[in-house]
Coordinates of C-alpha atoms and ligand atoms in Angstrom, one line a residue:
M1 CA 110.1 107.7 172.4
S2 CA 112.3 110.4 173.9
S3 CA 110.7 113.8 173.3
P4 CA 112.3 117.1 174.4
A5 CA 109.4 119.0 175.9
F6 CA 109.8 122.6 174.9
L7 CA 106.4 123.4 173.4
P8 CA 102.9 122.8 174.6
Q9 CA 101.4 120.5 172.0
L10 CA 97.8 119.9 171.0
T11 CA 95.8 117.2 172.8
E12 CA 94.1 114.4 170.8
Q13 CA 90.8 116.1 171.5
E14 CA 92.1 119.4 170.0
V15 CA 93.4 117.6 166.9
R16 CA 90.1 115.9 166.4
A17 CA 88.3 119.2 166.6
L18 CA 90.7 120.9 164.2
A19 CA 90.5 118.0 161.7
Q20 CA 86.7 118.6 161.4
L21 CA 87.2 122.3 160.3
P22 CA 86.6 123.2 156.6
L23 CA 89.9 123.6 154.8
E24 CA 89.3 127.3 154.3
D25 CA 89.1 127.8 158.0
L26 CA 92.0 125.4 158.9
T27 CA 94.7 126.5 156.5
P28 CA 94.7 130.2 157.5
R29 CA 95.2 129.3 161.1
A30 CA 98.2 127.1 160.2
H31 CA 99.6 129.7 157.9
A32 CA 99.4 132.3 160.7
V33 CA 101.3 130.0 163.1
S34 CA 103.9 129.5 160.4
L35 CA 104.3 133.2 160.0
E36 CA 104.6 133.7 163.7
Y37 CA 107.3 131.1 164.1
H38 CA 109.2 131.3 160.8
G39 CA 108.3 134.7 159.4
T40 CA 107.8 134.9 155.6
S41 CA 111.0 133.0 154.8
V42 CA 110.9 129.7 152.9
F43 CA 114.2 127.8 153.2
L44 CA 115.6 126.2 150.1
R45 CA 117.4 122.9 150.4
G46 CA 119.2 121.3 147.5
L47 CA 118.0 117.7 147.0
I48 CA 120.4 115.1 145.6
E49 CA 118.9 111.7 144.7
A50 CA 122.2 109.8 145.1
T51 CA 121.2 106.1 144.5
N52 CA 118.1 104.2 143.4
H53 CA 119.4 100.8 144.5
C54 CA 117.4 99.6 147.4
A55 CA 117.5 96.4 149.5
Q56 CA 114.0 97.1 150.8
N57 CA 110.8 96.2 149.1
C58 CA 108.2 98.7 150.4
L59 CA 104.9 98.0 148.6
Y60 CA 104.3 101.7 147.7
C61 CA 107.7 102.6 146.3
G62 CA 108.7 102.7 142.6
I63 CA 112.3 101.8 143.3
R64 CA 111.6 98.8 145.5
R65 CA 113.9 95.9 145.2
N66 CA 111.5 93.8 143.1
N67 CA 110.8 96.4 140.4
A68 CA 112.9 95.0 137.6
K69 CA 111.9 97.8 135.3
V70 CA 114.0 100.4 137.1
R71 CA 117.3 101.4 135.5
R72 CA 119.5 101.4 138.5
Y73 CA 122.2 104.1 139.1
R74 CA 124.5 105.1 141.9
L75 CA 126.3 108.4 142.0
S76 CA 130.0 108.2 142.8
R77 CA 131.5 110.2 145.6
E78 CA 133.0 112.7 143.1
E79 CA 129.7 113.1 141.3
I80 CA 127.9 114.0 144.6
L81 CA 130.7 116.4 145.6
A82 CA 130.6 118.1 142.2
I83 CA 126.8 118.7 142.6
V84 CA 127.4 120.0 146.2
E85 CA 130.2 122.4 145.0
R86 CA 128.0 123.7 142.2
G87 CA 125.0 124.1 144.6
F88 CA 127.1 125.8 147.2
A89 CA 128.4 128.3 144.7
F90 CA 124.8 128.9 143.6
G91 CA 123.8 129.7 147.2
F92 CA 122.4 126.5 148.8
R93 CA 123.4 126.1 152.4
T94 CA 121.6 122.8 153.0
F95 CA 122.0 119.6 151.0
V96 CA 119.6 116.8 151.4
I97 CA 121.3 113.6 150.1
Q98 CA 118.8 110.8 149.7
G99 CA 118.5 107.3 148.4
G100 CA 117.4 103.7 148.8
E101 CA 119.0 101.4 151.3
D102 CA 122.0 100.7 149.0
P103 CA 124.5 98.3 150.5
C104 CA 127.3 99.9 148.6
Y105 CA 126.7 103.2 150.4
T106 CA 128.3 102.0 153.6
T107 CA 128.4 104.0 156.8
E108 CA 132.1 104.6 156.0
F109 CA 131.4 105.9 152.5
L110 CA 128.7 108.3 153.8
A111 CA 130.8 109.4 156.7
S112 CA 133.8 110.2 154.5
L113 CA 131.5 112.0 152.1
C114 CA 130.2 114.2 154.9
E115 CA 133.7 115.0 156.0
E116 CA 134.6 116.1 152.5
I117 CA 131.5 118.2 152.0
K118 CA 132.4 120.0 155.2
N119 CA 135.9 120.5 153.9
R120 CA 134.8 121.8 150.5
T121 CA 132.2 124.2 152.0
A122 CA 134.4 125.5 154.8
G123 CA 131.9 123.9 157.2
K124 CA 129.2 126.3 156.1
A125 CA 126.8 123.8 154.4
A126 CA 124.3 121.7 156.5
I127 CA 124.1 118.1 155.5
T128 CA 120.8 116.1 155.7
L129 CA 121.0 112.4 155.0
S130 CA 118.1 110.1 154.2
F131 CA 119.1 106.5 153.5
G132 CA 116.6 104.6 155.7
T133 CA 117.0 102.6 158.9
K134 CA 120.5 102.3 160.5
S135 CA 122.0 101.4 163.9
L136 CA 122.7 103.9 166.7
A137 CA 126.5 103.4 166.0
A138 CA 126.0 104.3 162.4
Y139 CA 124.0 107.4 163.1
R140 CA 126.6 108.4 165.6
S141 CA 129.5 108.0 163.2
L142 CA 127.6 110.0 160.6
A143 CA 127.0 112.8 163.1
R144 CA 130.7 112.7 164.1
A145 CA 131.7 113.0 160.4
G146 CA 129.7 116.2 160.0
A147 CA 126.1 115.2 159.1
D148 CA 123.7 117.6 160.7
R149 CA 120.3 116.0 160.2
Y150 CA 118.7 112.8 159.2
L151 CA 115.4 112.3 157.4
M152 CA 113.3 109.2 157.9
R153 CA 109.5 109.2 157.7
F154 CA 107.5 106.9 160.0
E155 CA 105.2 106.6 156.9
T156 CA 102.1 105.7 158.8
A157 CA 101.2 105.5 162.5
D158 CA 99.0 102.5 161.9
P159 CA 101.2 99.5 163.1
V160 CA 99.3 96.9 161.1
L161 CA 99.3 98.9 157.9
H162 CA 102.9 99.9 158.4
E163 CA 104.1 96.4 158.7
K164 CA 102.1 95.3 155.6
L165 CA 103.2 98.2 153.4
R166 CA 106.8 98.1 154.5
N167 CA 107.0 94.4 153.7
G168 CA 107.3 93.1 157.2
N169 CA 109.3 96.0 158.8
S170 CA 107.5 97.0 162.0
L171 CA 106.5 100.5 163.1
A172 CA 108.3 99.8 166.4
S173 CA 111.6 99.3 164.6
R174 CA 111.2 102.5 162.6
L175 CA 110.4 104.4 165.8
K176 CA 113.4 102.9 167.5
A177 CA 115.6 104.1 164.7
L178 CA 114.1 107.6 165.0
D179 CA 115.1 107.4 168.7
C180 CA 118.6 106.5 167.7
I181 CA 118.8 109.4 165.3
R182 CA 117.9 111.8 168.1
E183 CA 120.2 110.1 170.5
S184 CA 123.1 110.5 168.1
G185 CA 122.7 114.2 168.1
L186 CA 121.4 114.6 164.6
Q187 CA 118.4 116.9 164.0
V188 CA 115.4 114.6 163.4
G189 CA 113.3 114.6 160.3
S190 CA 110.3 112.4 159.8
G191 CA 106.8 112.5 158.5
F192 CA 104.2 110.4 156.8
M193 CA 102.3 109.7 153.6
V194 CA 98.5 110.3 153.3
G195 CA 96.0 108.5 151.2
L196 CA 97.6 105.0 151.6
P197 CA 95.2 102.2 150.8
G198 CA 93.8 100.8 154.1
E199 CA 94.1 104.2 155.8
T200 CA 91.1 105.7 157.6
E201 CA 90.2 109.2 159.0
E202 CA 91.5 107.9 162.3
T203 CA 95.0 107.2 160.7
L204 CA 95.4 110.9 160.1
I205 CA 94.7 111.7 163.7
Q206 CA 97.2 109.1 164.8
N207 CA 99.8 110.4 162.3
I208 CA 99.5 113.9 163.8
M209 CA 99.7 112.6 167.4
L210 CA 102.8 110.5 166.6
A211 CA 104.4 113.4 164.8
G212 CA 103.8 115.4 168.0
K213 CA 105.3 112.6 170.2
I214 CA 108.4 112.4 168.0
N215 CA 108.6 116.2 168.2
M216 CA 110.5 116.2 165.0
D217 CA 112.6 119.1 163.9
M218 CA 111.6 118.6 160.2
G219 CA 108.5 116.9 159.0
G220 CA 107.2 116.0 155.6
V221 CA 103.7 115.1 154.4
G222 CA 103.5 113.4 151.1
P223 CA 100.4 112.4 149.2
F224 CA 100.7 108.7 148.3
I225 CA 100.7 108.3 144.5
P226 CA 100.2 104.7 143.2
H227 CA 103.1 103.5 141.0
P228 CA 102.1 101.2 138.1
D229 CA 105.1 98.8 138.7
T230 CA 104.3 98.1 142.4
P231 CA 101.8 95.9 144.2
L232 CA 99.7 99.0 145.0
R233 CA 99.2 99.9 141.3
C234 CA 95.4 99.6 141.6
A235 CA 95.1 101.8 144.7
V236 CA 92.7 104.8 144.3
Q237 CA 94.4 108.2 144.1
K238 CA 93.1 110.4 147.0
P239 CA 92.6 114.1 146.4
I240 CA 95.4 116.6 147.2
E241 CA 93.1 118.2 149.9
L242 CA 93.9 115.4 152.2
A243 CA 97.6 116.2 152.1
I244 CA 96.9 119.9 152.6
R245 CA 94.7 119.2 155.6
A246 CA 97.5 117.0 157.0
T247 CA 100.1 119.8 156.5
A248 CA 97.9 122.3 158.3
L249 CA 97.4 119.9 161.2
L250 CA 101.1 119.2 161.4
R251 CA 101.9 122.9 161.5
L252 CA 99.4 123.4 164.4
M253 CA 100.8 120.4 166.2
L254 CA 104.4 121.4 165.8
P255 CA 104.8 125.2 165.2
H256 CA 108.6 125.0 165.3
C257 CA 108.9 122.2 162.8
H258 CA 110.4 122.8 159.3
I259 CA 107.8 121.5 156.9
P260 CA 108.6 121.1 153.2
A261 CA 106.0 121.7 150.5
T262 CA 106.7 118.4 148.9
T263 CA 107.5 117.4 145.3
A264 CA 104.8 114.7 145.5
A265 CA 102.2 117.5 146.2
G266 CA 103.5 119.4 143.2
S267 CA 103.3 116.2 141.1
L268 CA 99.7 115.5 142.1
D269 CA 98.5 119.0 141.6
P270 CA 100.3 121.8 139.7
L271 CA 99.6 124.1 142.6
G272 CA 100.1 121.5 145.3
R273 CA 103.3 123.1 146.7
E274 CA 101.7 126.6 146.8
K275 CA 98.7 125.1 148.6
M276 CA 101.1 123.5 151.1
L277 CA 103.0 126.8 151.6
A278 CA 99.6 128.5 152.3
A279 CA 98.8 125.7 154.8
G280 CA 101.9 126.1 157.0
A281 CA 104.9 124.7 155.0
N282 CA 108.1 126.7 155.1
V283 CA 110.6 124.7 153.0
L284 CA 111.1 123.9 149.4
M285 CA 113.6 121.4 148.0
P286 CA 114.7 121.9 144.4
N287 CA 116.0 118.7 143.0
I288 CA 119.6 119.4 141.9
T289 CA 120.4 115.8 140.9
T290 CA 122.1 115.5 137.5
V291 CA 119.3 115.6 135.0
E292 CA 120.2 112.3 133.3
H293 CA 119.3 110.4 136.6
K294 CA 116.2 112.3 137.7
K295 CA 113.8 110.1 135.6
D296 CA 115.3 106.9 137.2
Y297 CA 114.4 108.0 140.7
Q298 CA 110.6 107.7 140.4
L299 CA 109.2 106.7 143.8
Y300 CA 105.9 107.6 142.3
P301 CA 104.8 108.3 138.7
G302 CA 104.4 111.8 137.3
K303 CA 107.3 113.4 139.2
I304 CA 107.7 117.0 138.1
C305 CA 110.8 118.9 137.0
I306 CA 112.7 115.8 135.7
D307 CA 113.7 117.3 132.5
E308 CA 115.4 120.4 133.8
S309 CA 118.2 121.2 136.2
G310 CA 117.2 122.1 139.8
F311 CA 119.2 125.3 139.4
Q312 CA 116.7 126.4 136.7
C313 CA 113.9 125.5 139.1
V314 CA 115.0 128.1 141.6
S315 CA 113.5 131.1 139.7
C316 CA 110.3 129.1 139.1
Q317 CA 110.1 128.3 142.8
A318 CA 110.8 131.9 143.8
M319 CA 107.7 132.9 141.8
R320 CA 105.6 130.2 143.4
I321 CA 106.8 131.3 146.8
A322 CA 106.0 135.0 146.0
S323 CA 102.6 134.0 144.8
V324 CA 101.6 133.1 148.4
G325 CA 103.3 136.2 149.9
L326 CA 106.5 134.5 151.0
S327 CA 110.1 134.9 150.0
I328 CA 113.2 132.7 149.6
S329 CA 115.8 132.3 152.4
W330 CA 119.2 130.9 151.6
D331 CA 120.0 130.4 155.3
R332 CA 120.8 126.9 156.6
G333 CA 117.5 126.9 158.5
D334 CA 118.5 124.7 161.4
A335 CA 116.0 123.3 164.0
L336 CA 114.4 125.8 166.2
R337 CA 114.6 123.2 169.0
L338 CA 115.9 125.5 171.6
K339 CA 113.4 128.2 171.0
E340 CA 110.9 128.1 173.8
R341 CA 107.5 129.6 172.9
S342 CA 104.0 129.2 174.1
H343 CA 101.3 129.2 171.6
V344 CA 97.5 129.3 171.8
W345 CA 95.5 128.4 168.8
Ligands
SAH1 N1 114.9 105.0 151.4 C1 114.7 106.0 152.3 C2 114.5 107.4 151.6 C3 114.0 107.4 150.2 S1 112.3 107.1 150.1 C4 113.4 105.8 153.1 O1 112.6 104.9 152.7 O2 113.3 106.4 154.2 C5 111.6 108.7 150.5 C6 110.1 108.7 150.7 O3 109.4 108.6 149.5 C7 109.6 107.7 151.6 O4 109.8 108.0 153.0 C8 108.1 107.7 151.3 O5 107.3 108.4 152.2 C9 108.1 108.4 149.9 N2 107.4 107.5 148.9 C10 107.8 106.3 148.4 N3 106.9 105.9 147.5 C11 105.9 106.8 147.4 C12 104.7 106.9 146.6 N4 104.3 105.9 145.8 N5 104.0 108.1 146.7 C13 104.4 109.1 147.4 N6 105.5 109.0 148.2 C14 106.3 107.9 148.2
SF4_2 FE1 113.7 101.6 149.5 FE2 112.9 103.9 150.7 FE3 111.6 102.9 148.5 FE4 111.3 101.6 150.8 S1 110.6 103.8 150.4 S2 111.8 100.7 148.9 S3 113.4 101.9 151.8 S4 113.7 103.7 148.7

């Protein structure tokens, strides 16, 4: 795994020591590091859930191929562009376009979409794509077409668990794809879920170590929420605190990383996103997908904000951000990759 070394990172011993701290001692440390590196700004990214068709069959995911109950949809190029134009006029400067591994969204389709988004926003909007594993050639052509970033979680650092939960896809192949993303010049987003069935305390340590090794520019931590129409329907829901602890450890491992307070955290606990922001997160992603499709993109049950437009969510999110002493930033919020800092925790 190539890893541009520009920050001293925590050793495994340090991560183990931090992981033992009570949450009330750990989260203020992480929040302080976030303030030092990112100030009080929380970047807003407009999330567009473009397609819920997926050729993959991950055991944890509500839109997996074998879930026949899902009402499938796929936004057209013009539908996506219309959301982007509205979002751009509203003030968003990053669009995160995500979906399943939909064979109809070819590399050519996505590349042409990126070109048109750049055209219609005078090159001012950053584009993050998240459509799963692709080849180096595909990531390169997306980067050439104007994509700025690519988001693909490694999901879990435990190779045996990974292969089982991702229906035979290996951790090695996911990491190879992340290498290709970096090599293509795209900013690298990754991350993991916490509370997966079969996970141990050691998995969290290894997730943080792997996040450090990948040295990701953006990193998401999502609490796993069992979906009733998946093979993991009977899994036990782990408490939100596990995801808050993981967020704080991730912040201490990667001070420069852009870390979202995830929707899954807000779905599991009404104050989940505020807790993540107070534990080192510095990004929020209002879901600006057309309201009629939001309920059909349920990777996990109980997803919040599915009945209102993401544009309405902004004022609600501004209040949540203010409640933890932070404020909205409408900047693009690119990777701080070139910023060399030393940090002592
Ligand atoms: N298809 C792409 C992107 C969409 S899935 C991909 O798999 O990379 C986005 C993320 O949703 C996944 O990376 C996974 O971490 C998360 N996810 C899926 N099912 C989930 C569940 N049941 N609970 C919480 N997060 C889930
Ligand atoms: Fe498809 Fe992503 Fe869900 Fe896996 S997690 S089934 S790749 S949408």
